[in-house]
Coordinates of C-alpha atoms and ligand atoms in Angstrom, one line a residue:
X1343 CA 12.7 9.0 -9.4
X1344 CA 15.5 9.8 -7.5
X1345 CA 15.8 13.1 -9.5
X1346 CA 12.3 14.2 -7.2
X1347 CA 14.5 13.9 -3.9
X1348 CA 17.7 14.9 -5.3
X1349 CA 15.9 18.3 -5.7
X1350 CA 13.6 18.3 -2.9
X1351 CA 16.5 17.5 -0.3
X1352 CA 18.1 20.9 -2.2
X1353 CA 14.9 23.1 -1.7
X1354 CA 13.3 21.7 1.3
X1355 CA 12.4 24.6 3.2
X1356 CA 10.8 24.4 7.2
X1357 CA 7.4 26.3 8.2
X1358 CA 4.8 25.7 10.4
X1359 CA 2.2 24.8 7.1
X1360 CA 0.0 21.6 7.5
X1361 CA -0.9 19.2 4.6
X1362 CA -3.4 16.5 4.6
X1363 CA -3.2 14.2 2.4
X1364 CA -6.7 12.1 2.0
X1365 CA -6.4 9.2 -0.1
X1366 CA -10.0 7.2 -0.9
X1367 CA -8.4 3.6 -2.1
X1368 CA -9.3 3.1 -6.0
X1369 CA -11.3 6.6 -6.1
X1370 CA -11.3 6.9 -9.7
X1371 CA -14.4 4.8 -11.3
X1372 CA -16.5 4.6 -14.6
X1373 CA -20.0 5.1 -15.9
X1374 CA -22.0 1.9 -15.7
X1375 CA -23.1 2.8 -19.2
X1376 CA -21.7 5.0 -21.7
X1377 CA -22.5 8.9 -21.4
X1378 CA -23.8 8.0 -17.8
X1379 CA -22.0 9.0 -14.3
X1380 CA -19.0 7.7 -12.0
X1381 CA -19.1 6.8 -8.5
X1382 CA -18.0 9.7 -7.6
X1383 CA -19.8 11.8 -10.3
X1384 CA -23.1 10.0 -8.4
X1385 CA -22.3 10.5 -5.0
X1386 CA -23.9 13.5 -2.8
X1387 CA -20.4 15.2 -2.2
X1388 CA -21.1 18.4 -1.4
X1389 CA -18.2 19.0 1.0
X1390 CA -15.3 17.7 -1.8
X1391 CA -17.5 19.9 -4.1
X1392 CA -16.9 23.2 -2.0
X1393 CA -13.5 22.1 -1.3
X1394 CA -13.3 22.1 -5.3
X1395 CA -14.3 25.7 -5.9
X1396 CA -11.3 27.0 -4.0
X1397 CA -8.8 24.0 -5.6
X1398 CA -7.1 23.0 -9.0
X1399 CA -8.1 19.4 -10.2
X1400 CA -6.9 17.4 -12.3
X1401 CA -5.9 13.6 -13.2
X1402 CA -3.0 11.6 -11.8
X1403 CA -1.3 8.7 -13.7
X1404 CA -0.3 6.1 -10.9
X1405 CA 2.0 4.4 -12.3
X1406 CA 2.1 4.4 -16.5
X1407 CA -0.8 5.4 -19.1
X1408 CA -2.5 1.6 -18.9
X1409 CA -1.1 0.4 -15.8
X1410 CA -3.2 -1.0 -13.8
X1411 CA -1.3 -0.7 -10.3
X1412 CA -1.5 -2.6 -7.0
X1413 CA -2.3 -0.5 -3.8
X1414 CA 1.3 -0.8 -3.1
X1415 CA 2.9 0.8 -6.3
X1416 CA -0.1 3.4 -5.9
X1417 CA 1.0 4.4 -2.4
X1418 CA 4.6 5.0 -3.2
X1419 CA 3.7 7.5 -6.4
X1420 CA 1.5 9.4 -4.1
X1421 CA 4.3 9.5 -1.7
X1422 CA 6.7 10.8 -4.4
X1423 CA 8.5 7.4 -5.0
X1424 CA 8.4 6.4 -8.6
X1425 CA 6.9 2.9 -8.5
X1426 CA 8.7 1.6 -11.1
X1427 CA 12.2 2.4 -9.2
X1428 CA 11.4 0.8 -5.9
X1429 CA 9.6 -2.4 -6.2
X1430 CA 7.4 -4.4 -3.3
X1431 CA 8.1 -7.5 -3.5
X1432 CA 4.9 -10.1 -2.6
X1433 CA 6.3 -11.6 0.7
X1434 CA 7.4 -8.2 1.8
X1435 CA 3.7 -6.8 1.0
X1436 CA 2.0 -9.8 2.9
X1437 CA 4.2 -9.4 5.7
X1438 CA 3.3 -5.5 6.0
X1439 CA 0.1 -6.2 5.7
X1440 CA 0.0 -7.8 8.9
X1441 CA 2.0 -5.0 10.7
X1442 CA 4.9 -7.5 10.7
X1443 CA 7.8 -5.0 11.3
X1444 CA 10.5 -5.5 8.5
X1445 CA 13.7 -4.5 8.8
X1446 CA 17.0 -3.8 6.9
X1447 CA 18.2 -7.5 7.1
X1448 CA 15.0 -9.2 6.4
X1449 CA 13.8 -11.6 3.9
X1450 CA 10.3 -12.1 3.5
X1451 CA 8.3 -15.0 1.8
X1452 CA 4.5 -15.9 1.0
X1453 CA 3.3 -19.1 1.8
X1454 CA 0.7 -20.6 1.2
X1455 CA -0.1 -24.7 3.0
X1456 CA -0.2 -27.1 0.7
X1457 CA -1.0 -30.9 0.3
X1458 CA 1.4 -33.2 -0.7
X1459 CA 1.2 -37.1 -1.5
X1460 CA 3.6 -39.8 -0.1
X1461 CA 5.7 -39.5 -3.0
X1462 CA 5.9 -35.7 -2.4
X1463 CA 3.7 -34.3 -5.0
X1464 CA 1.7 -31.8 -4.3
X1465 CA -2.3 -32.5 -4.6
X1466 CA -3.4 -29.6 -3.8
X1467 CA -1.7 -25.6 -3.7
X1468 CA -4.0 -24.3 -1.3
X1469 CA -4.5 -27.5 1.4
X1470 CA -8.1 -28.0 1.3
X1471 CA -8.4 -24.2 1.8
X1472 CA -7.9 -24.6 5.0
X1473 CA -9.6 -22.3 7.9
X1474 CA -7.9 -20.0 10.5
X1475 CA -8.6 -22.5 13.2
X1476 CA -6.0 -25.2 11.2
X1477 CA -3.7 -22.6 9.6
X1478 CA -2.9 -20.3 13.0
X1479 CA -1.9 -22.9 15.2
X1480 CA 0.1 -24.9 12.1
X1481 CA 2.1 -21.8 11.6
X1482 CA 2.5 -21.5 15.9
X1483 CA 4.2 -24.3 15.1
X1484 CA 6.3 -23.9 12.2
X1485 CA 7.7 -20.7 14.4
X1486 CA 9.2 -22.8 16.8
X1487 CA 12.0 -24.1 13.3
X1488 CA 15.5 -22.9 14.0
X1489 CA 17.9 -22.4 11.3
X1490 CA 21.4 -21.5 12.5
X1491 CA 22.7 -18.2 12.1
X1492 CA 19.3 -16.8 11.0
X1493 CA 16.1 -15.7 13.2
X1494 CA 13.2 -17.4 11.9
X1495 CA 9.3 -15.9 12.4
X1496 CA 6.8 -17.8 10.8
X1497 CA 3.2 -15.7 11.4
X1498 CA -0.4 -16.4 9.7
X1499 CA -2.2 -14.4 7.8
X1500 CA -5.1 -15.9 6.9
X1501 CA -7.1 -19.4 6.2
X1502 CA -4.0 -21.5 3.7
X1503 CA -1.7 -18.5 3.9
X1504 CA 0.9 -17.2 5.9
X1505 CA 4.4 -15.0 6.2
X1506 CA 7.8 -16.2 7.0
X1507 CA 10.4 -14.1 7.5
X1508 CA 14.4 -14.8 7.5
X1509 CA 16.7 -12.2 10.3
X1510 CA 20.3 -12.3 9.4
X1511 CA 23.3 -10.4 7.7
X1512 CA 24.3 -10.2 4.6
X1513 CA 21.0 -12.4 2.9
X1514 CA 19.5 -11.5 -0.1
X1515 CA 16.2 -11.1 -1.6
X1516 CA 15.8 -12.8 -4.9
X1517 CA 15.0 -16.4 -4.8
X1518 CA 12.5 -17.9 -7.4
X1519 CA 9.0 -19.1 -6.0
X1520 CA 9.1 -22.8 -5.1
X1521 CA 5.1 -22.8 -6.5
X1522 CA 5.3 -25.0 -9.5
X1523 CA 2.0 -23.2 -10.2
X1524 CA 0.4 -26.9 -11.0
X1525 CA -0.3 -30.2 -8.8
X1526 CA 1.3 -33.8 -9.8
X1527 CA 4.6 -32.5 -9.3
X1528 CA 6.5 -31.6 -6.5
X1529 CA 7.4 -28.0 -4.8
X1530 CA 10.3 -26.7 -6.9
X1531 CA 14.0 -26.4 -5.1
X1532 CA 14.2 -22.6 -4.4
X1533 CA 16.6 -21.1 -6.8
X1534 CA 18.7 -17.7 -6.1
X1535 CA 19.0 -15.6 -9.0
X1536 CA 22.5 -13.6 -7.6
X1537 CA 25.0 -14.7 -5.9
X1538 CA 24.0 -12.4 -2.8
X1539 CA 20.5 -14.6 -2.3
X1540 CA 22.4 -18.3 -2.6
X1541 CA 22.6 -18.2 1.4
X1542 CA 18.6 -17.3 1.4
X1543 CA 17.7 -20.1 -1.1
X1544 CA 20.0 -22.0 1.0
X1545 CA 17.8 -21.0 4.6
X1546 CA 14.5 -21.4 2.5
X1547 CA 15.6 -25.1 1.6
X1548 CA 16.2 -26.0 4.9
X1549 CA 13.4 -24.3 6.2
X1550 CA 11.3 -26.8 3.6
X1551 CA 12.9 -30.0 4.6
X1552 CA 12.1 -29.0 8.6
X1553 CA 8.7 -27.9 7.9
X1554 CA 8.1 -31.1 6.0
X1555 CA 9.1 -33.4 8.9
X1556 CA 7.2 -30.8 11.7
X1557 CA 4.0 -31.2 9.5
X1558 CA 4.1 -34.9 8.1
X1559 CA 1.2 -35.4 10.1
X1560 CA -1.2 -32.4 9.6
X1561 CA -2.2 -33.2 6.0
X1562 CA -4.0 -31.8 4.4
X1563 CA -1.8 -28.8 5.3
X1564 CA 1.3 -31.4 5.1
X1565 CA 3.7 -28.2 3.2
X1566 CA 4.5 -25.0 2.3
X1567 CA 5.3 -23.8 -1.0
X1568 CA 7.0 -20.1 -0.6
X1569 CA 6.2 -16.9 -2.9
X1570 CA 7.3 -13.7 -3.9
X1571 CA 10.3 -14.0 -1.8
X1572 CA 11.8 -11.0 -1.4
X1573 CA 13.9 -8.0 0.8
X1574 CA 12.0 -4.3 1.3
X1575 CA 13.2 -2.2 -1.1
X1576 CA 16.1 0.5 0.3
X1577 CA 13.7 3.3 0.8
X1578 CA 14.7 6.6 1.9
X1579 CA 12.4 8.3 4.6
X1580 CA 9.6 11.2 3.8
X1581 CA 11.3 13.2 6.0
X1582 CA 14.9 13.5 4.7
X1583 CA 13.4 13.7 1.4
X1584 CA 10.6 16.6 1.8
X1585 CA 11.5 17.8 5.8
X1586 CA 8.3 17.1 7.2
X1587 CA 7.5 15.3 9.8
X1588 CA 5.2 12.5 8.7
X1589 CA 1.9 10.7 10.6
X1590 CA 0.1 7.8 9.0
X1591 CA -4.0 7.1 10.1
X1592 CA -5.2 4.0 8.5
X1593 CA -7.2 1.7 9.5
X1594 CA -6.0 -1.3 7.3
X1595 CA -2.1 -3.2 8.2
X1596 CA -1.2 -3.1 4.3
X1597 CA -1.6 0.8 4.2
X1598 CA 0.2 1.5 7.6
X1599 CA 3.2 -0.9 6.6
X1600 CA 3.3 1.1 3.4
X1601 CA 3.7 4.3 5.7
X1602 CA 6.1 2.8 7.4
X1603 CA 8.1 2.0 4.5
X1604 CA 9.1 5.7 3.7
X1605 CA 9.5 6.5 7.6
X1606 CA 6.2 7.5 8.2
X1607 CA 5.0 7.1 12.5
X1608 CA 1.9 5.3 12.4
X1609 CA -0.7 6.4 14.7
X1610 CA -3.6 4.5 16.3
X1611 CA -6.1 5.1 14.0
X1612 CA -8.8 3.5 15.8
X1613 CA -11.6 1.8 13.1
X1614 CA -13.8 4.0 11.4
X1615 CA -13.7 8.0 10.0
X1616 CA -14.5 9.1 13.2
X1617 CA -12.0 7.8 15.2
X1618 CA -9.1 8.4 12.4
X1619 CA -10.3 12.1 12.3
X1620 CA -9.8 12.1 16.1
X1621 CA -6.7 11.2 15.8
X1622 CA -5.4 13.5 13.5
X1623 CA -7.4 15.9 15.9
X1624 CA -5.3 15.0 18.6
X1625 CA -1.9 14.7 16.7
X1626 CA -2.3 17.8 14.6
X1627 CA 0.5 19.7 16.6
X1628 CA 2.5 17.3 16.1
X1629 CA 3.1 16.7 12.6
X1630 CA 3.1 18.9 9.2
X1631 CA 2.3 15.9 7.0
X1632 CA -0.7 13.8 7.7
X1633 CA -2.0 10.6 5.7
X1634 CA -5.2 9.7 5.9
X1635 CA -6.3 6.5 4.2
X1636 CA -9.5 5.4 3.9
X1637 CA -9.9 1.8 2.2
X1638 CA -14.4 1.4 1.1
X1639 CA -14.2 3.1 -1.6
X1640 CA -11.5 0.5 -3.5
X1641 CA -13.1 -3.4 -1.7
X1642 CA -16.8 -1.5 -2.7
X1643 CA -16.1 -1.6 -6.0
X1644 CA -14.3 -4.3 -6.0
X1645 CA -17.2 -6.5 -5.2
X1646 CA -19.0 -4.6 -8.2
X1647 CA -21.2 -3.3 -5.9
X1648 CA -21.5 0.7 -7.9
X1649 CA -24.5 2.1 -5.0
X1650 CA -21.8 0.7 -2.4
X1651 CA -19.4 2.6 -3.9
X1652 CA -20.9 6.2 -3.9
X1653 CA -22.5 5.3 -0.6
X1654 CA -18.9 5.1 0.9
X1655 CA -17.6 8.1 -1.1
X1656 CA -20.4 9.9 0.6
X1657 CA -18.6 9.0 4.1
X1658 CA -15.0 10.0 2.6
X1659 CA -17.1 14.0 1.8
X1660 CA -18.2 13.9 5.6
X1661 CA -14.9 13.4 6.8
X1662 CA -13.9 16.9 5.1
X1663 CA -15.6 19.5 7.4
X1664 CA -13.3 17.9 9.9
X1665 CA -10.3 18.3 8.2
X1666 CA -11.0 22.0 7.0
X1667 CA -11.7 22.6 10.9
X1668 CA -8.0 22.4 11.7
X1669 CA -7.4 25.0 8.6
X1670 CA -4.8 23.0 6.7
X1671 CA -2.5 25.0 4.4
X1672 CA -2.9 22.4 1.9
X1673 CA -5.5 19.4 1.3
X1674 CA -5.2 16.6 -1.5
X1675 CA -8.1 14.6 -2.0
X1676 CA -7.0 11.5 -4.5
X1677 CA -7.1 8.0 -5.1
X1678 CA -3.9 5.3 -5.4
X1679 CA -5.9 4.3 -8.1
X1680 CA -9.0 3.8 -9.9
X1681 CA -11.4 1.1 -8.6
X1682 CA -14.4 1.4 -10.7
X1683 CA -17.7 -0.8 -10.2
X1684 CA -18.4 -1.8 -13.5
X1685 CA -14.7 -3.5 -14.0
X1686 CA -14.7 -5.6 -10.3
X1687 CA -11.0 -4.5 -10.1
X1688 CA -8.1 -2.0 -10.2
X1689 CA -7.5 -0.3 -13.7
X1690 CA -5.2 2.0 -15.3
X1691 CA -7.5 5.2 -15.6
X1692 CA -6.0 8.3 -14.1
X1693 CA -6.8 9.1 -10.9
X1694 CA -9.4 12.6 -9.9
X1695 CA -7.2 14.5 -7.8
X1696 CA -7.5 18.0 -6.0
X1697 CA -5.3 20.4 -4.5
X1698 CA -6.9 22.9 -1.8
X1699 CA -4.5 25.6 -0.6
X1700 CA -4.8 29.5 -1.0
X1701 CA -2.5 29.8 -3.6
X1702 CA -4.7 27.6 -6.1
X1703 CA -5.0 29.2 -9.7
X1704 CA -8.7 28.0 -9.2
X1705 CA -10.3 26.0 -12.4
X1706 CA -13.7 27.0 -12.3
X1707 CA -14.5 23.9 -10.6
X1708 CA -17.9 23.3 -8.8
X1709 CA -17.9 19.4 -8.4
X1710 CA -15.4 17.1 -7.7
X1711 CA -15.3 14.3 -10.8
X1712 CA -13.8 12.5 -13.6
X1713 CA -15.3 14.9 -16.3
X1714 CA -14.1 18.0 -13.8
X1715 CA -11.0 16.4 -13.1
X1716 CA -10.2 16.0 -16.8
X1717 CA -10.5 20.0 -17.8
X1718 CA -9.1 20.9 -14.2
X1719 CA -6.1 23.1 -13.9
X1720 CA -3.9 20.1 -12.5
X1721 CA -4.3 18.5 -15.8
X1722 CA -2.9 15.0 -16.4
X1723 CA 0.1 14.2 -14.2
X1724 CA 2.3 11.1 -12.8
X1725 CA 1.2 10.7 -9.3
X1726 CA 4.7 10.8 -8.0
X1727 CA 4.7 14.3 -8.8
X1728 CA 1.9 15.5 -6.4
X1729 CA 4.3 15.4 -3.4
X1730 CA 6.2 18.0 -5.5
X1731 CA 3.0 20.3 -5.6
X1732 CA 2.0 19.6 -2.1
X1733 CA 5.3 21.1 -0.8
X1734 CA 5.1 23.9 -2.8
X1735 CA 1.1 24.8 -2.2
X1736 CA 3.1 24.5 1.8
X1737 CA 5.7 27.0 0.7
X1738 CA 8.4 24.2 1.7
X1739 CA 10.2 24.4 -1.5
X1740 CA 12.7 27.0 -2.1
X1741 CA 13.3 28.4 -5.7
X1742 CA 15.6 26.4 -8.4
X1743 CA 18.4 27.9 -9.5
X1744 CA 19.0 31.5 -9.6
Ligands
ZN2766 ZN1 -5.6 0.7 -3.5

């Protein structure tokens, strides 16, 4: 919490140290059957597992013991924010996640189309699931809605769904969903829940009413009902909070717009490994703090797909003799959160996590892996705590108190 940045804003020191920060989306896994391996305990690693014996390891909490955390919330605690003080709202996620640049005085909503009858009920939440070829130019032409004293951007994400986001002064961000989560009835009015977000529920009305006439004819994507509606959260940047000078390489919108959130400049990070490493080759002068995200390891096991999985956490070890080329003072190899096979989703177990620098107490580690991470010298710790360790592995973090 802000207790982290009230100290590290004290002790931030300045050097020329270098720390890479690789983070394998939903790293952590499980044993398909009891007493058997993880992912990761399966995968060929031998890079991490050399980058082990001169680490401490150990297991980070994302969020809470039995949280199961989004990518978002996972993000932030690896970036030092506590999760539970700065909340993503939906619409502010889905509109990141398309590189959609938010700023300071935005408000930013979820839709999704929907199908209404002629006595304005909806039929169905999710318009016929309608492709990209219907949805993209239907939302080209909700953009062209003007509400005065507000800038209105309406952009598509994908097949029913789509972003709209509210520019002006002064709006604010919490508004109840206008989803009534059920069909037969009709969108619910948008209701503020302070006084500072009556103007919003106020813009997102109108912005219903105009849509509904603009659309009358397009059934079955005929309306919109609006989500998660909702204003980034007051973040304050990496580098005011640490002193370093932060670069973002991901591949995937959701994970850049996250870096962007806490100030971070987000390079071109090309499309594959390969062409993030490159990057980071090319940029290493220019930054001390480098994020690299790599997403196959978390939509592998997703799909429940457990050979998938090591197979991709078999690319994330060959992206490591890279790395150690440039001779980082520090290298954290972790997870925003534990993906495993066998579950088809997110979950709450604590993340494996090393720290490579030269001033490791090293653990006797040979392999990097839940049952290594578990006795590792890191032991268990909130995630929003490694930044803490990084800095100091980095020498950037002078001593507290005298
Ligand atoms: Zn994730």
């Amino acid at each position: 919490m802000t207790v982290i940045h009230d100290l590290t804003r004290r002790l931030q020191r300045k050097n020329d140290s270098k720390i890479v920060l690789l983070v394998a989306d939903g790293l952590g896994g499980l044993p398909l059957e009891p007493g058997g391996k993880t992912e990761l305990e399966t995968a060929s690693t031998p890079n991490l597992d050399a980058l082990a014996q001169r680490a401490s390891l150990g297991l980070s909490t994302p969020v809470l013991p039995g949280i199961a955390p989004g990518s978002g919330p996972g993000h932030l605690g690896l970036f030092g924010y506590d999760p539970l003080e700065y909340e993503i709202g939906r619409g502010v996620l889905e509109a990141l996640g398309i590189d959609f640049d938010l700023g300071p005085n935005d408000v930013a909503v979820r839709g999704n189309f929907c199908t209404i009858d002629g006595d304005g009920n909806i039929t169905d939440r999710r318009a016929g699931r309608i492709g990209n070829d219907v949805g993209k130019p239907l939302c080209e032409k909700l953009d062209q809605i003007e509400i005065p004293g507000v800038e209105v951007f309406v952009r598509h994400v994908k097949e029913y769904r789509l972003v709209v986001v509210f520019r002006g002064e002064g709006l604010g961000g919490n508004v109840d969903d206008t989803d009534p989560q059920r069909t037969g009835v009709p969108p619910l009015a948008p209701n503020p829940r302070d006084e500072a977000s009556k103007r919003t529920a106020e813009i997102c009305a109108e912005f219903v009413e105009k849509a509904r006439e603009v659309l009358k004819d397009d059934a079955p994507a005929n309306l919109l009902t609006m989500r998660g509606i909702a204003k980034r959260p007051d973040i304050p940047t990496f580098e005011e909070v640490y002193g370093t000078k932060p670069a973002a390489i991901a591949v995937y919108p959701m994970y850049r717009g996250l870096a962007r959130l806490v100030g971070m400049d987000v390079l071109d990070a090309g499309t594959t490994p390969d062409d993030q490493l490159s990057r980071l080759e090319a940029a290493w002068n220019d930054y001390d703090f480098f994020f690299l995200h790599y997403k196959y390891t978390d939509s592998s096991g997703e799909d429940g797909n457990f050979d998938l999985k090591v197979q991709k956490t078999e690319e994330v070890d060959g992206m490591i003799p890279r790395i150690n080329a440039l001779d980082p003072t520090v290298v954290v190899v972790t997870g925003d959160h534990s993906t495993p096979a066998k579950q088809k989703a997110h979950s709450w177990h604590p993340v494996p996590t090393m720290i490579a620098a030269d001033t490791c107490r090293f653990d006797g580690s040979t392999h990097f892996g839940e049952n290594a991470c578990q006795v590792g010298g890191l032991g268990q710790f909130e995630a929003k705590y490694l930044m803490l360790q990084a800095l100091a592995h980095a020498g950037r973090l002078e001593k507290f108190g005298a």
